[in-house]
Amino acid sequence: MTITRFAPSPTGFLHVGNLRTALINYLVAKKDNGEFILRLDDTDPVRSKPIYVDQIKRDLEWLGLEWDRVETQSSRIDRYNEAALDLKKQDKLYQAFETSVELELKRKKQLSMGLPPVYDRSALKITTEKLKTREGTQTGYWRFLLNLSRTEWQDGILSLISIDTKSVSDPVLIRKDGQFLYTLASVVDDIDMKITHVVRGADHVTNTATQIQIMEALGKVAPSFSHHSLLTGPGGEALSKRLGTLALKDLKLAGIEPMAILSHLSKIGTSNTTDLQTSISDLIQDFDLTKFGSSPTKFDIKDLTPLTAKYLKTLSYEDIKKDLDLFGVEKKIQKTFWSIAKENINCKSDIEDWWRICSKGPTPIISEADKEFVALAIKMLPVEPFDENTWSSWTKEVRNKTDRSGKNLYLPLRKALTGKEYGPDMSTFMPLLKSIQ
Ligand code: GLU
């Protein structure tokens, strides 16, 4: 069975970048009727916070990306200890003591000599005696001894990847304070949870090489790896720093609909054009991992607005009834109101705006040049209630009384009655207008 996982660290809110990873993993699993695990990479006790865990779950629920089960790394420390012990027995984990300042100095030296800044393994060169004394006075951290060879895999998106691990530093797997780092924890989890496909950002490519080696050292076969390109801003600029402003909870507040986000994120970076899908099952059916490309993917938040508007247009009265109740739209006119409103809104909260216009009257836009004309026209309005003929009979009379016609006649009246430049067909709209005060 296909099993995937989405593995956020609960040290911040979900944003469009990590949601894209979540979505692709979800779709890979569900395309194959498989399992999708939400794995919380919470080994950092200081930065991981329950508030982030809650919000991650709420965001995924809001989007409709249901997980089959939740796993937390903080509850699996025993397993990481076992794996570390196994690696130590094989002399695949070694203790190092250099401070970050010492390492930085080494790096600078290597760079100035034109050498790649790879850890020089001096920790392996100290004598057993010296090591003993060091262990007595200092706590070290633990590095994984990489096989200095080429590590290769057939990437689900990037095709054949071959990494020369000579250019990679032996990764630290256990910190001085005993905290297991993601590189080891993730490998142990992927093995134990029988993950078949790992899809993550291209920034993890080097990690993958080291993780494949750790898996092999633990006697296991690596899952299939795929690395999607990273998102950039609309002009190709790096998005990483701005991702904080693209948090899902903020998109929700801005009125962006889940299906708009999911439709867009499932297609950007692929050879398919992005278009609206109205259900998750359609997304699953349409999904194809092999369509993803390797070049950076442009993301523009502006693209989500037309997709949201398009999605809202697809909603039937039954679908939106609850929201109309919530906004206080009068029951007996709800159906007609929705048939008009849905064509003229960008997000759900615009419903409130239209209902206010209908029930309480517009905030008219009247230019200086139109003042007299509009005042005269309003005086000529018949008494409410209005019906479908009100607009045509009224504007006919106004045209006869004034020298205005065409746009000069209709636009100022539309702006006066709706407070907007564009909007619904005025004949159908007039019966919904309770008052023009
Ligand atoms: N917690 C890791 C991250 O958010 C997970 C990476 C992975 O999918 O292995 O980058």
Tab-separated table of C-alpha atoms and ligand atoms in Angstrom:
chain	number	residue	atom	x	y	z
A	1	MET	CA	0.000	0.000	0.000
A	2	THR	CA	1.169	3.525	-0.739
A	3	ILE	CA	1.915	5.376	2.508
A	4	THR	CA	3.027	9.006	2.559
A	5	ARG	CA	3.562	11.508	5.291
A	6	PHE	CA	3.473	15.244	5.708
A	7	ALA	CA	6.067	16.114	8.318
A	8	PRO	CA	5.897	19.734	9.458
A	9	SER	CA	7.859	20.946	12.451
A	10	PRO	CA	5.315	22.611	14.728
A	11	THR	CA	7.537	25.642	15.126
A	12	GLY	CA	5.431	27.957	12.986
A	13	PHE	CA	2.205	28.253	11.014
A	14	LEU	CA	1.585	26.449	7.738
A	15	HIS	CA	2.105	28.568	4.643
A	16	VAL	CA	1.524	27.969	0.953
A	17	GLY	CA	5.016	26.488	0.599
A	18	ASN	CA	4.588	23.666	3.072
A	19	LEU	CA	0.948	23.204	2.192
A	20	ARG	CA	2.062	22.381	-1.348
A	21	THR	CA	4.210	19.567	0.075
A	22	ALA	CA	1.288	18.366	2.207
A	23	LEU	CA	-1.072	18.404	-0.735
A	24	ILE	CA	1.231	16.496	-3.075
A	25	ASN	CA	1.830	13.824	-0.417
A	26	TYR	CA	-1.899	13.607	0.222
A	27	LEU	CA	-2.652	13.223	-3.475
A	28	VAL	CA	0.088	10.626	-4.045
A	29	ALA	CA	-1.426	8.500	-1.248
A	30	LYS	CA	-5.061	8.963	-2.150
A	31	LYS	CA	-4.543	8.427	-5.880
A	32	ASP	CA	-3.561	4.923	-4.848
A	33	ASN	CA	-6.149	4.525	-2.056
A	34	GLY	CA	-3.237	4.671	0.340
A	35	GLU	CA	-2.567	6.234	3.717
A	36	PHE	CA	-1.587	9.790	4.495
A	37	ILE	CA	0.126	10.340	7.846
A	38	LEU	CA	0.471	13.654	9.612
A	39	ARG	CA	3.844	13.432	11.322
A	40	LEU	CA	4.799	16.184	13.710
A	41	ASP	CA	8.559	16.688	13.748
A	42	ASP	CA	8.595	18.019	17.278
A	43	THR	CA	11.967	16.904	18.627
A	44	ASP	CA	12.922	20.504	19.397
A	45	PRO	CA	11.229	21.032	22.779
A	46	VAL	CA	11.896	24.762	22.839
A	47	ARG	CA	10.631	25.760	19.407
A	48	SER	CA	7.791	23.218	19.061
A	49	LYS	CA	4.566	24.645	20.486
A	50	PRO	CA	1.054	23.206	20.980
A	51	ILE	CA	-0.422	26.355	19.426
A	52	TYR	CA	1.287	25.474	16.139
A	53	VAL	CA	0.191	21.825	16.346
A	54	ASP	CA	-3.420	22.953	16.797
A	55	GLN	CA	-3.260	25.440	13.968
A	56	ILE	CA	-1.617	22.941	11.571
A	57	LYS	CA	-4.455	20.506	12.257
A	58	ARG	CA	-7.081	23.208	11.912
A	59	ASP	CA	-5.603	24.381	8.608
A	60	LEU	CA	-5.536	20.878	7.146
A	61	GLU	CA	-9.094	20.267	8.333
A	62	TRP	CA	-10.251	23.536	6.817
A	63	LEU	CA	-8.744	22.474	3.501
A	64	GLY	CA	-10.302	19.025	3.723
A	65	LEU	CA	-6.981	17.180	3.706
A	66	GLU	CA	-7.822	14.456	6.183
A	67	TRP	CA	-4.977	12.464	7.633
A	68	ASP	CA	-5.285	8.782	8.469
A	69	ARG	CA	-3.278	9.105	11.672
A	70	VAL	CA	-1.010	11.433	13.575
A	71	GLU	CA	2.486	10.523	14.715
A	72	THR	CA	4.732	12.624	16.907
A	73	GLN	CA	8.498	12.343	17.010
A	74	SER	CA	8.635	13.404	20.660
A	75	SER	CA	6.918	10.129	21.601
A	76	ARG	CA	9.408	7.985	19.669
A	77	ILE	CA	12.696	8.827	21.398
A	78	ASP	CA	13.194	5.180	22.447
A	79	ARG	CA	13.225	4.130	18.826
A	80	TYR	CA	15.792	6.794	17.919
A	81	ASN	CA	17.953	5.575	20.835
A	82	GLU	CA	17.795	2.024	19.505
A	83	ALA	CA	18.782	3.129	16.019
A	84	ALA	CA	21.624	5.259	17.397
A	85	LEU	CA	22.893	2.303	19.378
A	86	ASP	CA	22.828	0.147	16.261
A	87	LEU	CA	24.848	2.763	14.362
A	88	LYS	CA	27.306	3.165	17.226
A	89	LYS	CA	27.880	-0.586	17.302
A	90	GLN	CA	28.787	-0.406	13.633
A	91	ASP	CA	31.121	2.554	14.259
A	92	LYS	CA	28.883	4.562	12.008
A	93	LEU	CA	28.322	7.237	14.650
A	94	TYR	CA	31.259	9.077	16.120
A	95	GLN	CA	31.598	11.695	18.758
A	96	ALA	CA	32.865	15.167	17.899
A	97	PHE	CA	33.654	18.050	20.216
A	98	GLU	CA	34.434	21.067	18.044
A	99	THR	CA	32.519	24.171	18.980
A	100	SER	CA	30.620	26.130	16.356
A	101	VAL	CA	33.316	28.816	16.493
A	102	GLU	CA	36.028	26.245	15.780
A	103	LEU	CA	33.996	24.804	12.920
A	104	GLU	CA	33.422	28.235	11.454
A	105	LEU	CA	37.166	28.944	11.532
A	106	LYS	CA	37.836	25.664	9.710
A	107	ARG	CA	35.238	26.516	7.121
A	108	LYS	CA	36.751	29.927	6.472
A	109	LYS	CA	40.196	28.415	6.127
A	110	GLN	CA	38.975	25.791	3.656
A	111	LEU	CA	37.143	28.398	1.623
A	112	SER	CA	40.183	30.691	1.524
A	113	MET	CA	42.198	27.751	0.190
A	114	GLY	CA	39.575	27.100	-2.468
A	115	LEU	CA	38.474	23.857	-0.818
A	116	PRO	CA	34.876	22.794	-0.268
A	117	PRO	CA	33.793	23.558	3.337
A	118	VAL	CA	33.333	19.924	4.323
A	119	TYR	CA	33.927	18.729	7.885
A	120	ASP	CA	37.464	17.305	7.994
A	121	ARG	CA	36.697	14.459	10.409
A	122	SER	CA	39.382	15.551	12.866
A	123	ALA	CA	37.250	14.013	15.607
A	124	LEU	CA	38.173	10.614	14.158
A	125	LYS	CA	41.835	11.390	14.365
A	126	ILE	CA	42.142	11.984	18.096
A	127	THR	CA	43.719	9.192	20.095
A	128	THR	CA	41.617	6.898	22.289
A	129	GLU	CA	43.393	8.317	25.294
A	130	LYS	CA	42.556	11.889	24.378
A	131	LEU	CA	38.990	10.884	23.626
A	132	LYS	CA	38.675	9.333	27.098
A	133	THR	CA	39.856	12.507	28.816
A	134	ARG	CA	37.589	14.621	26.650
A	135	GLU	CA	34.617	12.434	27.451
A	136	GLY	CA	35.419	12.904	31.144
A	137	THR	CA	35.299	16.673	30.904
A	138	GLN	CA	33.096	17.492	27.911
A	139	THR	CA	29.965	16.184	26.244
A	140	GLY	CA	30.270	15.641	22.559
A	141	TYR	CA	27.717	15.423	19.794
A	142	TRP	CA	27.395	12.606	17.300
A	143	ARG	CA	28.075	12.578	13.589
A	144	PHE	CA	27.162	9.913	11.062
A	145	LEU	CA	30.128	8.530	9.141
A	146	LEU	CA	29.178	8.891	5.499
A	147	ASN	CA	30.403	6.460	2.882
A	148	LEU	CA	32.395	8.677	0.603
A	149	SER	CA	30.893	7.516	-2.623
A	150	ARG	CA	28.170	8.472	-5.016
A	151	THR	CA	24.679	8.025	-3.662
A	152	GLU	CA	22.073	7.722	-6.372
A	153	TRP	CA	18.346	7.433	-6.630
A	154	GLN	CA	15.696	7.669	-9.284
A	155	ASP	CA	13.826	10.781	-8.198
A	156	GLY	CA	10.086	10.827	-8.936
A	157	ILE	CA	10.374	14.393	-10.239
A	158	LEU	CA	14.055	15.105	-10.906
A	159	SER	CA	14.925	11.762	-12.605
A	160	LEU	CA	18.308	10.236	-11.764
A	161	ILE	CA	20.099	12.107	-8.971
A	162	SER	CA	23.676	11.322	-8.117
A	163	ILE	CA	25.300	13.022	-5.113
A	164	ASP	CA	28.983	12.766	-4.369
A	165	THR	CA	29.024	12.524	-0.584
A	166	LYS	CA	32.667	13.631	-0.579
A	167	SER	CA	31.224	17.098	-0.849
A	168	VAL	CA	28.918	16.616	2.141
A	169	SER	CA	29.852	16.938	5.826
A	170	ASP	CA	29.103	13.992	8.074
A	171	PRO	CA	25.710	15.023	9.446
A	172	VAL	CA	25.191	15.561	13.154
A	173	LEU	CA	22.462	13.163	14.291
A	174	ILE	CA	22.542	13.728	18.052
A	175	ARG	CA	23.192	17.069	19.679
A	176	LYS	CA	25.302	17.688	22.754
A	177	ASP	CA	22.175	17.859	24.916
A	178	GLY	CA	21.061	14.457	23.593
A	179	GLN	CA	18.391	15.819	21.262
A	180	PHE	CA	17.945	13.672	18.162
A	181	LEU	CA	18.028	15.664	15.009
A	182	TYR	CA	15.558	15.423	12.176
A	183	THR	CA	17.962	13.579	9.867
A	184	LEU	CA	17.984	10.452	12.049
A	185	ALA	CA	14.460	10.734	13.476
A	186	SER	CA	12.977	11.037	10.003
A	187	VAL	CA	14.830	7.985	8.733
A	188	VAL	CA	13.695	5.852	11.688
A	189	ASP	CA	10.110	7.052	11.248
A	190	ASP	CA	10.089	6.440	7.519
A	191	ILE	CA	11.309	2.889	8.161
A	192	ASP	CA	8.954	2.105	11.068
A	193	MET	CA	5.916	3.698	9.438
A	194	LYS	CA	6.607	1.863	6.195
A	195	ILE	CA	6.563	5.069	4.193
A	196	THR	CA	6.637	4.179	0.499
A	197	HIS	CA	6.920	7.663	-1.028
A	198	VAL	CA	8.599	10.769	0.354
A	199	VAL	CA	7.805	13.978	-1.495
A	200	ARG	CA	9.464	17.146	-0.233
A	201	GLY	CA	11.122	20.333	-1.388
A	202	ALA	CA	14.270	20.403	-3.497
A	203	ASP	CA	16.084	21.923	-0.508
A	204	HIS	CA	16.167	18.376	0.902
A	205	VAL	CA	18.087	16.763	-1.976
A	206	THR	CA	21.417	16.560	-0.086
A	207	ASN	CA	19.593	15.293	3.011
A	208	THR	CA	18.194	12.516	0.907
A	209	ALA	CA	21.659	11.279	0.010
A	210	THR	CA	22.657	11.107	3.679
A	211	GLN	CA	19.319	9.610	4.722
A	212	ILE	CA	19.617	6.861	2.100
A	213	GLN	CA	23.010	6.000	3.578
A	214	ILE	CA	21.618	5.933	7.139
A	215	MET	CA	18.763	3.685	5.996
A	216	GLU	CA	21.214	1.340	4.356
A	217	ALA	CA	23.344	1.286	7.515
A	218	LEU	CA	20.205	0.293	9.430
A	219	GLY	CA	19.690	-2.505	6.927
A	220	LYS	CA	16.609	-1.041	5.269
A	221	VAL	CA	15.559	-0.122	1.764
A	222	ALA	CA	14.901	3.549	1.119
A	223	PRO	CA	11.435	4.685	0.000
A	224	SER	CA	10.906	6.403	-3.331
A	225	PHE	CA	11.985	10.054	-3.120
A	226	SER	CA	10.634	12.977	-5.126
A	227	HIS	CA	11.721	16.573	-4.759
A	228	HIS	CA	9.472	19.332	-5.958
A	229	SER	CA	10.845	22.737	-6.900
A	230	LEU	CA	10.561	25.579	-4.420
A	231	LEU	CA	8.115	28.441	-4.768
A	232	THR	CA	9.289	31.859	-5.827
A	233	GLY	CA	7.437	35.161	-5.916
A	234	PRO	CA	5.750	36.309	-9.141
A	235	GLY	CA	8.974	37.930	-10.378
A	236	GLY	CA	11.076	34.856	-9.618
A	237	GLU	CA	12.355	36.299	-6.321
A	238	ALA	CA	12.951	33.919	-3.400
A	239	LEU	CA	9.780	33.456	-1.426
A	240	SER	CA	11.306	31.848	1.646
A	241	LYS	CA	11.492	35.092	3.625
A	242	ARG	CA	7.994	36.147	2.689
A	243	LEU	CA	6.352	32.808	3.394
A	244	GLY	CA	5.470	34.002	6.879
A	245	THR	CA	3.051	36.437	5.288
A	246	LEU	CA	1.471	33.674	3.251
A	247	ALA	CA	0.203	31.696	6.223
A	248	LEU	CA	-2.906	29.663	5.552
A	249	LYS	CA	-4.765	31.138	8.471
A	250	ASP	CA	-4.288	34.574	6.888
A	251	LEU	CA	-5.480	33.397	3.478
A	252	LYS	CA	-8.568	32.055	5.228
A	253	LEU	CA	-9.112	35.425	6.891
A	254	ALA	CA	-8.715	37.108	3.516
A	255	GLY	CA	-11.629	35.015	2.246
A	256	ILE	CA	-9.701	32.691	-0.056
A	257	GLU	CA	-11.588	29.428	-0.542
A	258	PRO	CA	-9.900	26.070	0.157
A	259	MET	CA	-10.658	24.701	-3.313
A	260	ALA	CA	-9.019	27.746	-4.904
A	261	ILE	CA	-5.837	27.137	-2.913
A	262	LEU	CA	-5.833	23.385	-3.501
A	263	SER	CA	-6.584	23.658	-7.220
A	264	HIS	CA	-3.804	26.172	-7.698
A	265	LEU	CA	-1.176	24.396	-5.598
A	266	SER	CA	-1.860	21.032	-7.185
A	267	LYS	CA	-1.068	22.411	-10.612
A	268	ILE	CA	1.564	25.141	-10.357
A	269	GLY	CA	4.948	23.839	-11.352
A	270	THR	CA	3.403	21.188	-13.612
A	271	SER	CA	2.986	21.095	-17.346
A	272	ASN	CA	-0.784	21.458	-16.869
A	273	THR	CA	-2.548	24.777	-16.699
A	274	THR	CA	-4.040	25.674	-13.355
A	275	ASP	CA	-7.787	25.691	-13.330
A	276	LEU	CA	-10.459	25.341	-10.729
A	277	GLN	CA	-11.402	21.896	-9.467
A	278	THR	CA	-14.479	21.851	-7.307
A	279	SER	CA	-13.827	18.785	-5.206
A	280	ILE	CA	-10.931	16.929	-3.666
A	281	SER	CA	-11.928	13.755	-5.509
A	282	ASP	CA	-11.529	15.644	-8.805
A	283	LEU	CA	-8.091	16.799	-7.655
A	284	ILE	CA	-7.128	13.212	-6.871
A	285	GLN	CA	-8.336	11.986	-10.226
A	286	ASP	CA	-6.476	14.688	-12.086
A	287	PHE	CA	-3.223	14.400	-10.150
A	288	ASP	CA	-0.040	13.203	-11.807
A	289	LEU	CA	3.298	13.494	-10.000
A	290	THR	CA	5.264	12.972	-13.214
A	291	LYS	CA	3.882	16.278	-14.557
A	292	PHE	CA	5.883	18.298	-12.002
A	293	GLY	CA	8.971	20.043	-13.337
A	294	SER	CA	12.278	20.929	-11.748
A	295	SER	CA	12.406	24.676	-12.398
A	296	PRO	CA	11.382	27.091	-9.638
A	297	THR	CA	7.636	27.557	-9.410
A	298	LYS	CA	6.174	31.046	-9.473
A	299	PHE	CA	3.467	31.770	-6.967
A	300	ASP	CA	1.319	34.874	-7.003
A	301	ILE	CA	-1.261	35.260	-4.283
A	302	LYS	CA	-3.342	37.332	-6.732
A	303	ASP	CA	-4.116	34.168	-8.698
A	304	LEU	CA	-6.190	32.880	-5.802
A	305	THR	CA	-8.818	35.629	-6.028
A	306	PRO	CA	-10.251	34.790	-9.471
A	307	LEU	CA	-10.226	31.093	-8.570
A	308	THR	CA	-12.137	31.872	-5.381
A	309	ALA	CA	-14.691	33.923	-7.318
A	310	LYS	CA	-14.992	31.114	-9.854
A	311	TYR	CA	-15.494	28.571	-7.103
A	312	LEU	CA	-18.226	30.629	-5.431
A	313	LYS	CA	-20.110	30.808	-8.735
A	314	THR	CA	-20.323	27.005	-8.735
A	315	LEU	CA	-22.115	26.887	-5.372
A	316	SER	CA	-25.809	26.105	-5.427
A	317	TYR	CA	-28.320	27.689	-3.089
A	318	GLU	CA	-28.222	24.532	-0.970
A	319	ASP	CA	-24.425	24.814	-0.675
A	320	ILE	CA	-24.513	28.417	0.515
A	321	LYS	CA	-27.731	28.439	2.560
A	322	LYS	CA	-25.953	28.299	5.917
A	323	ASP	CA	-23.758	31.279	5.042
A	324	LEU	CA	-26.765	33.286	3.858
A	325	ASP	CA	-28.450	32.598	7.200
A	326	LEU	CA	-25.294	33.648	8.960
A	327	PHE	CA	-25.206	36.961	7.102
A	328	GLY	CA	-28.886	37.470	7.963
A	329	VAL	CA	-30.187	37.355	4.388
A	330	GLU	CA	-33.984	37.266	4.549
A	331	LYS	CA	-35.152	33.680	4.061
A	332	LYS	CA	-37.795	34.301	1.400
A	333	ILE	CA	-35.500	36.093	-0.975
A	334	GLN	CA	-32.377	33.990	-0.352
A	335	LYS	CA	-32.582	32.016	-3.606
A	336	THR	CA	-32.893	35.047	-5.863
A	337	PHE	CA	-30.393	36.961	-3.800
A	338	TRP	CA	-27.814	34.187	-4.202
A	339	SER	CA	-28.367	33.826	-7.943
A	340	ILE	CA	-27.455	37.514	-8.277
A	341	ALA	CA	-24.831	37.825	-5.554
A	342	LYS	CA	-22.757	34.830	-6.650
A	343	GLU	CA	-21.986	36.472	-9.968
A	344	ASN	CA	-20.735	39.604	-8.249
A	345	ILE	CA	-18.532	38.542	-5.380
A	346	ASN	CA	-14.860	37.734	-4.955
A	347	CYS	CA	-15.152	36.077	-1.563
A	348	LYS	CA	-17.866	35.030	0.847
A	349	SER	CA	-17.653	38.155	2.958
A	350	ASP	CA	-18.783	40.158	-0.092
A	351	ILE	CA	-22.189	38.532	0.478
A	352	GLU	CA	-22.549	40.694	3.557
A	353	ASP	CA	-21.753	43.744	1.508
A	354	TRP	CA	-24.471	42.981	-1.042
A	355	TRP	CA	-26.977	42.164	1.669
A	356	ARG	CA	-26.265	45.472	3.371
A	357	ILE	CA	-26.856	47.260	0.067
A	358	CYS	CA	-30.160	45.423	-0.417
A	359	SER	CA	-31.443	45.747	3.124
A	360	LYS	CA	-30.081	49.058	4.333
A	361	GLY	CA	-29.442	50.856	1.094
A	362	PRO	CA	-26.197	51.628	-0.686
A	363	THR	CA	-23.472	54.089	0.110
A	364	PRO	CA	-24.045	55.898	-3.164
A	365	ILE	CA	-21.256	57.098	-5.400
A	366	ILE	CA	-22.387	60.357	-6.949
A	367	SER	CA	-19.965	62.608	-8.781
A	368	GLU	CA	-20.334	66.386	-8.665
A	369	ALA	CA	-21.402	66.420	-12.313
A	370	ASP	CA	-24.155	63.869	-11.688
A	371	LYS	CA	-25.544	65.354	-8.470
A	372	GLU	CA	-28.514	67.183	-9.938
A	373	PHE	CA	-29.343	64.452	-12.387
A	374	VAL	CA	-29.323	61.719	-9.732
A	375	ALA	CA	-31.386	63.821	-7.296
A	376	LEU	CA	-34.020	64.321	-9.959
A	377	ALA	CA	-34.027	60.636	-10.923
A	378	ILE	CA	-34.359	59.483	-7.316
A	379	LYS	CA	-37.374	61.756	-6.904
A	380	MET	CA	-38.931	59.930	-9.849
A	381	LEU	CA	-38.421	56.459	-8.357
A	382	PRO	CA	-41.725	54.696	-7.693
A	383	VAL	CA	-42.444	53.635	-4.122
A	384	GLU	CA	-41.107	50.279	-2.959
A	385	PRO	CA	-41.512	47.350	-3.345
A	386	PHE	CA	-39.746	47.358	-6.693
A	387	ASP	CA	-40.221	44.622	-9.270
A	388	GLU	CA	-38.458	43.375	-12.437
A	389	ASN	CA	-40.015	46.174	-14.508
A	390	THR	CA	-39.067	48.997	-12.169
A	391	TRP	CA	-35.634	49.609	-13.665
A	392	SER	CA	-36.763	49.764	-17.288
A	393	SER	CA	-39.857	51.867	-16.705
A	394	TRP	CA	-38.035	54.214	-14.329
A	395	THR	CA	-34.986	54.746	-16.561
A	396	LYS	CA	-37.296	55.293	-19.556
A	397	GLU	CA	-39.073	58.067	-17.713
A	398	VAL	CA	-35.806	59.578	-16.551
A	399	ARG	CA	-34.475	59.511	-20.124
A	400	ASN	CA	-37.576	61.306	-21.341
A	401	LYS	CA	-37.252	63.977	-18.673
A	402	THR	CA	-33.504	64.575	-19.117
A	403	ASP	CA	-31.081	64.764	-21.997
A	404	ARG	CA	-29.223	61.657	-20.837
A	405	SER	CA	-29.020	58.297	-22.567
A	406	GLY	CA	-26.794	55.203	-22.720
A	407	LYS	CA	-23.894	55.035	-20.279
A	408	ASN	CA	-24.518	58.634	-19.139
A	409	LEU	CA	-27.960	57.637	-18.034
A	410	TYR	CA	-27.418	54.163	-16.627
A	411	LEU	CA	-24.028	54.335	-14.932
A	412	PRO	CA	-24.741	57.205	-12.497
A	413	LEU	CA	-27.994	55.490	-11.533
A	414	ARG	CA	-26.263	52.145	-10.984
A	415	LYS	CA	-23.613	53.885	-8.864
A	416	ALA	CA	-26.278	55.658	-6.867
A	417	LEU	CA	-28.310	52.535	-6.205
A	418	THR	CA	-25.505	50.048	-5.566
A	419	GLY	CA	-22.488	52.170	-4.641
A	420	LYS	CA	-20.529	50.228	-7.262
A	421	GLU	CA	-19.315	50.766	-10.821
A	422	TYR	CA	-20.131	47.224	-11.905
A	423	GLY	CA	-22.607	44.730	-10.722
A	424	PRO	CA	-25.716	42.747	-11.377
A	425	ASP	CA	-28.290	43.201	-14.052
A	426	MET	CA	-30.272	46.082	-12.548
A	427	SER	CA	-33.708	44.744	-13.573
A	428	THR	CA	-33.205	41.574	-11.524
A	429	PHE	CA	-31.490	43.493	-8.755
A	430	MET	CA	-34.171	46.149	-8.188
A	431	PRO	CA	-36.713	43.802	-6.546
A	432	LEU	CA	-34.100	42.966	-3.880
A	433	LEU	CA	-33.523	46.615	-3.040
A	434	LYS	CA	-35.537	47.243	0.122
A	435	SER	CA	-34.572	50.820	0.563
A	436	ILE	CA	-32.363	53.401	-1.000
A	437	GLN	CA	-31.797	55.380	2.165
B	1	GLU	N1	10.274	18.521	9.213
B	1	GLU	C1	10.935	18.487	7.949
B	1	GLU	C2	10.684	19.817	7.248
B	1	GLU	O1	9.675	20.443	7.535
B	1	GLU	C3	10.411	17.355	7.113
B	1	GLU	C4	11.171	17.116	5.856
B	1	GLU	C5	10.790	15.779	5.238
B	1	GLU	O2	9.726	15.721	4.618
B	1	GLU	O3	11.508	14.829	5.402
B	1	GLU	O4	11.502	20.261	6.482
